Short mmCIF file of C-alpha atoms and ligand atoms in Angstrom, two decimals:
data_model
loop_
_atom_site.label_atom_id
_atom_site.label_comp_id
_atom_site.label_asym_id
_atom_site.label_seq_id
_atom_site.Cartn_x
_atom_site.Cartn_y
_atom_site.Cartn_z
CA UNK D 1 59.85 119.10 31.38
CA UNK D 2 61.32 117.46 34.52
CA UNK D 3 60.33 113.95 34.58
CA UNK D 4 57.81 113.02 38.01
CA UNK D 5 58.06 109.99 39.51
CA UNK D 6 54.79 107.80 38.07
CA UNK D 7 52.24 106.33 40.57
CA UNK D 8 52.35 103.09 41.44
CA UNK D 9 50.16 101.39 39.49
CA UNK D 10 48.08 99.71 42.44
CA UNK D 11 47.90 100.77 46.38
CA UNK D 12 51.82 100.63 48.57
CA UNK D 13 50.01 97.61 50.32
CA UNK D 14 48.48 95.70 47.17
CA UNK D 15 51.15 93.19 46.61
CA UNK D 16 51.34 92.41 50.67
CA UNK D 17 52.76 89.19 51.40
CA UNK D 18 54.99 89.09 48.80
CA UNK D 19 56.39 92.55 48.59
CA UNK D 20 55.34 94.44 51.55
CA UNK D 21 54.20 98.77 51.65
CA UNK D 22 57.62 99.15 53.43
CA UNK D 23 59.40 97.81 50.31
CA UNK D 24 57.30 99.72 47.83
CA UNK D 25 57.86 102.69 49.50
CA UNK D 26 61.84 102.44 49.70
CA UNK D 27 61.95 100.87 46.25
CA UNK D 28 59.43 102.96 44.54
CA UNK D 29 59.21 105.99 46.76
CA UNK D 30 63.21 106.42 47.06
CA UNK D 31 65.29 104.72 45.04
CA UNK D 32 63.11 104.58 41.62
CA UNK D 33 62.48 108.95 42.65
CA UNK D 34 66.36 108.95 43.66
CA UNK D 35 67.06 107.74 39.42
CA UNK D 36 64.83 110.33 38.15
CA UNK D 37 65.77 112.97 40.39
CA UNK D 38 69.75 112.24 39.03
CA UNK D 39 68.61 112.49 35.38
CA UNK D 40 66.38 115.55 35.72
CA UNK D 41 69.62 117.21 37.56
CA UNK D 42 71.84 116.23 34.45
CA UNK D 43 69.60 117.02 31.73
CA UNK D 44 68.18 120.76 33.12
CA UNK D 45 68.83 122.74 30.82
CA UNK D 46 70.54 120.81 28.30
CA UNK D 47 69.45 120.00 24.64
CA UNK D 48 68.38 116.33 26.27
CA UNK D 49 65.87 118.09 28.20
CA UNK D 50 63.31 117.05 25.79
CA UNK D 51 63.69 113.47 25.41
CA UNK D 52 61.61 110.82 25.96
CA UNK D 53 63.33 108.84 28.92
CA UNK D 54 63.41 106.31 26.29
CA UNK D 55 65.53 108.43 23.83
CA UNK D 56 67.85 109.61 26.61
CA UNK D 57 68.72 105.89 27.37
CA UNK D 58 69.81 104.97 23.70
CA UNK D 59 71.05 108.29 23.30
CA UNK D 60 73.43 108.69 26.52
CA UNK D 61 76.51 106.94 28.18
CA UNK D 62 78.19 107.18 31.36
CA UNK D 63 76.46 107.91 34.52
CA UNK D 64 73.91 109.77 32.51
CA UNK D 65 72.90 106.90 31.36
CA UNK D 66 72.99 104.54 34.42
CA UNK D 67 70.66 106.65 36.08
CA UNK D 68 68.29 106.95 33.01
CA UNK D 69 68.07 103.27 32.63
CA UNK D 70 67.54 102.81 36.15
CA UNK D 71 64.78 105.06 35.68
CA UNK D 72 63.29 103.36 32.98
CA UNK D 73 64.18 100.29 34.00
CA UNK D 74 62.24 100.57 37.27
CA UNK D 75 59.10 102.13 35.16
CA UNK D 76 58.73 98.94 33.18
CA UNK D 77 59.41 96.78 36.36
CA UNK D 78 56.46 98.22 38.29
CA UNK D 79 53.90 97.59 35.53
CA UNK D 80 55.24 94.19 35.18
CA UNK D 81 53.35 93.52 38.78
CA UNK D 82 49.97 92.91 39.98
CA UNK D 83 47.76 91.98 42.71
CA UNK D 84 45.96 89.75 41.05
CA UNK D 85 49.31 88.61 38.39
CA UNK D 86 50.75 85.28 38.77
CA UNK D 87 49.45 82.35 36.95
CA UNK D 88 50.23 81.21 33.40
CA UNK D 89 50.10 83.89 30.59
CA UNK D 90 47.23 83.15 28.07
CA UNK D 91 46.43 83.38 24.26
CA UNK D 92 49.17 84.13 21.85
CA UNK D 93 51.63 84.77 24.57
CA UNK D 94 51.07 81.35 25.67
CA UNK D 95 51.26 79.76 22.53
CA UNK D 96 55.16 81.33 21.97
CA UNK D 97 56.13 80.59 25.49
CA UNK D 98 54.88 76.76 24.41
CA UNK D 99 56.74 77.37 21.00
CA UNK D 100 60.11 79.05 22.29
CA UNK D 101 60.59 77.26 25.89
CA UNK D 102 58.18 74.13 25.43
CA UNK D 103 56.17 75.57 28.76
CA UNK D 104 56.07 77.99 31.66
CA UNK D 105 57.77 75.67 33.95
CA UNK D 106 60.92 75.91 31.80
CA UNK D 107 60.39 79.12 31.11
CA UNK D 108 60.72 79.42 34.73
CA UNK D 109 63.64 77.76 35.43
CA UNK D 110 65.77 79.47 32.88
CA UNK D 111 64.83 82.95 34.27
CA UNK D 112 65.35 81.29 37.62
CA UNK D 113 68.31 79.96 36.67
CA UNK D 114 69.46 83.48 35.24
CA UNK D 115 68.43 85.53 38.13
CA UNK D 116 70.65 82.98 40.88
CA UNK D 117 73.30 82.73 38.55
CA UNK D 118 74.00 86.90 38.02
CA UNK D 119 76.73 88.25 40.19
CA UNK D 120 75.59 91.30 41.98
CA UNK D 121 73.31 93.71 40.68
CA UNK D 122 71.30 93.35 37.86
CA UNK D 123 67.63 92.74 35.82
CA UNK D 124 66.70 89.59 33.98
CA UNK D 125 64.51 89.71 31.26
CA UNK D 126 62.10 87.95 28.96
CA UNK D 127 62.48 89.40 25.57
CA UNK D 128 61.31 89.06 22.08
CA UNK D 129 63.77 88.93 19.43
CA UNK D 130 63.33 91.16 16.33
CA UNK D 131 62.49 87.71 14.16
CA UNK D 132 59.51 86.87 17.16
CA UNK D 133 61.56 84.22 19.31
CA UNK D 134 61.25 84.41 22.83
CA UNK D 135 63.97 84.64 25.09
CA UNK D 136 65.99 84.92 28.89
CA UNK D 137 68.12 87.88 28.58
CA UNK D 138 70.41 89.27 31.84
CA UNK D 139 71.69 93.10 32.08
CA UNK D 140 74.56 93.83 34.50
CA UNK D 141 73.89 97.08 36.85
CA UNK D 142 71.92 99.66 35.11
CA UNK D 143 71.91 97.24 31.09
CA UNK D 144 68.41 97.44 29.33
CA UNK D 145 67.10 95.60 26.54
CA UNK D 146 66.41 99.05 25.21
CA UNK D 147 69.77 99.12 23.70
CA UNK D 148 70.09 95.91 21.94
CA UNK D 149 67.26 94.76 18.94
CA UNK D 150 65.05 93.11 21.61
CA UNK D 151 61.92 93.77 22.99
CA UNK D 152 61.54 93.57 26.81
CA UNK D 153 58.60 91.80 27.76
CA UNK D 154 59.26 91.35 31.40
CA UNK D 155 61.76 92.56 34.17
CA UNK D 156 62.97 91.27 37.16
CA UNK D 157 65.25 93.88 39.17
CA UNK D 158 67.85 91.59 40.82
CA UNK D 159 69.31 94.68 43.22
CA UNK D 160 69.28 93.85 46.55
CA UNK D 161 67.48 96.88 47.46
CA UNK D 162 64.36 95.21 45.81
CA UNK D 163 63.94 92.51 47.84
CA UNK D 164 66.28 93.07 50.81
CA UNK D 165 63.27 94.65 53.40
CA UNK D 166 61.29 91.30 52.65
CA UNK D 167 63.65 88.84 52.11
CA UNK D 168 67.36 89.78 53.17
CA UNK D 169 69.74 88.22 50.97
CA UNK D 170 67.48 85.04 50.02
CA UNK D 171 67.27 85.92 46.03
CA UNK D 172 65.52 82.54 45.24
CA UNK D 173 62.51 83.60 47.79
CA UNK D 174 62.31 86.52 46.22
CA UNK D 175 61.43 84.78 42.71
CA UNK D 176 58.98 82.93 44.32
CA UNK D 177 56.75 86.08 45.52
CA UNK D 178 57.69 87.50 42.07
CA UNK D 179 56.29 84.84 39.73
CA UNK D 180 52.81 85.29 41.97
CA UNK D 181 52.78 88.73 40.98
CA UNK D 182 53.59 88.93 37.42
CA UNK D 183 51.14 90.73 35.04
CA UNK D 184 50.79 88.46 32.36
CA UNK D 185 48.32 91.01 30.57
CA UNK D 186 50.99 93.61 30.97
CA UNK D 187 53.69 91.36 29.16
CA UNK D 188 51.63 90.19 26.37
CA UNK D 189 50.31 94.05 25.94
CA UNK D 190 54.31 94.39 24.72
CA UNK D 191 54.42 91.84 22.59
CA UNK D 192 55.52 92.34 18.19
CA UNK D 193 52.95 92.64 16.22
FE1 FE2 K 1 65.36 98.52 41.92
#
């Protein structure tokens, strides 16, 4: 089975001011459906044809899997925003970020720090570690946490062609509009047991 392109999770105009419908729909309606389109013309009719996109990004290399871990990439950043996200994260999520970064205002500044510091394209991550410590993780071009031990918690897609249409080349006020958007419920729904 082909995979489709997922709905956004909320309306093309939900996450207006800080990433406007005319973003959404180039990020989400072209370039997150230009990924998927790319793996579904690789895999048809191939033994990989019925992977999880998941699988297919552990299991591949190459531009095979660029394009698959753009795809699933992008699927994980999507659900990582929400209209009504921003804020601290609560309950047990808050008590590691308290535990692993001392609070959310560090927290903040290291994936800041991570996101201004990576040269060109890239995602920046908040991970959990296989023995439950929290962590900043960066991934050049199409790099996932999926193919280290790590758990991604939350994603940041540092291409240009996420923020450009709202922002231009100004990464750091991109981050700001981010962090008010960030579905903390989403994140802690990933968490280790
Ligand atoms: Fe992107």
């Amino acid at each position: 089975m082909p995979f489709e392109l997922p709905r956004l999770p909320y309306d093309r105009t939900a996450l207006q001011p800080h990433l406007s419908a005319e973003s959404l729909d180039l990020h989400h309606g072209r370039h997150y459906r230009a990924y998927l389109d790319a793996v579904n013309a690789r895999i048809a009719g191939t033994d990989l044809e019925d992977l999880a996109l998941d699988e297919l990004v552990r299991h591949s290399q190459g531009s095979l899997f660029d394009v698959a871990a753009q795809a699933w990439n992008h699927g994980f950043y999507f659900q990582c925003l929400h209209p009504r996200g921003g804020g601290d994260p609560q309950g047990r999520l808050a008590e590691l970020v308290t535990r692993h970064f001392g609070d959310m205002r560090r927290l903040r500044d290291e994936f800041d720090q991570a996101a201004l510091g990576l040269f060109g394209s890239g995602w920046v991550w908040l991970v959990q570690h296989p023995g439950g410590a929290l962590a900043i993780q960066t991934t050049r071009n199409a790099g996932t946490p999926l193919t280290g031990n790590s758990t991604p918690l939350l994603a940041c897609d540092i291409w240009e062609h996420a923020y450009y249409t709202d922002y231009q080349n100004e990464r750091a006020r991109y981050l700001q509009g981010f962090w008010k958007l960030v579905n903390w419920d989403f994140v802690a729904s990933q968490l280790r047991d």
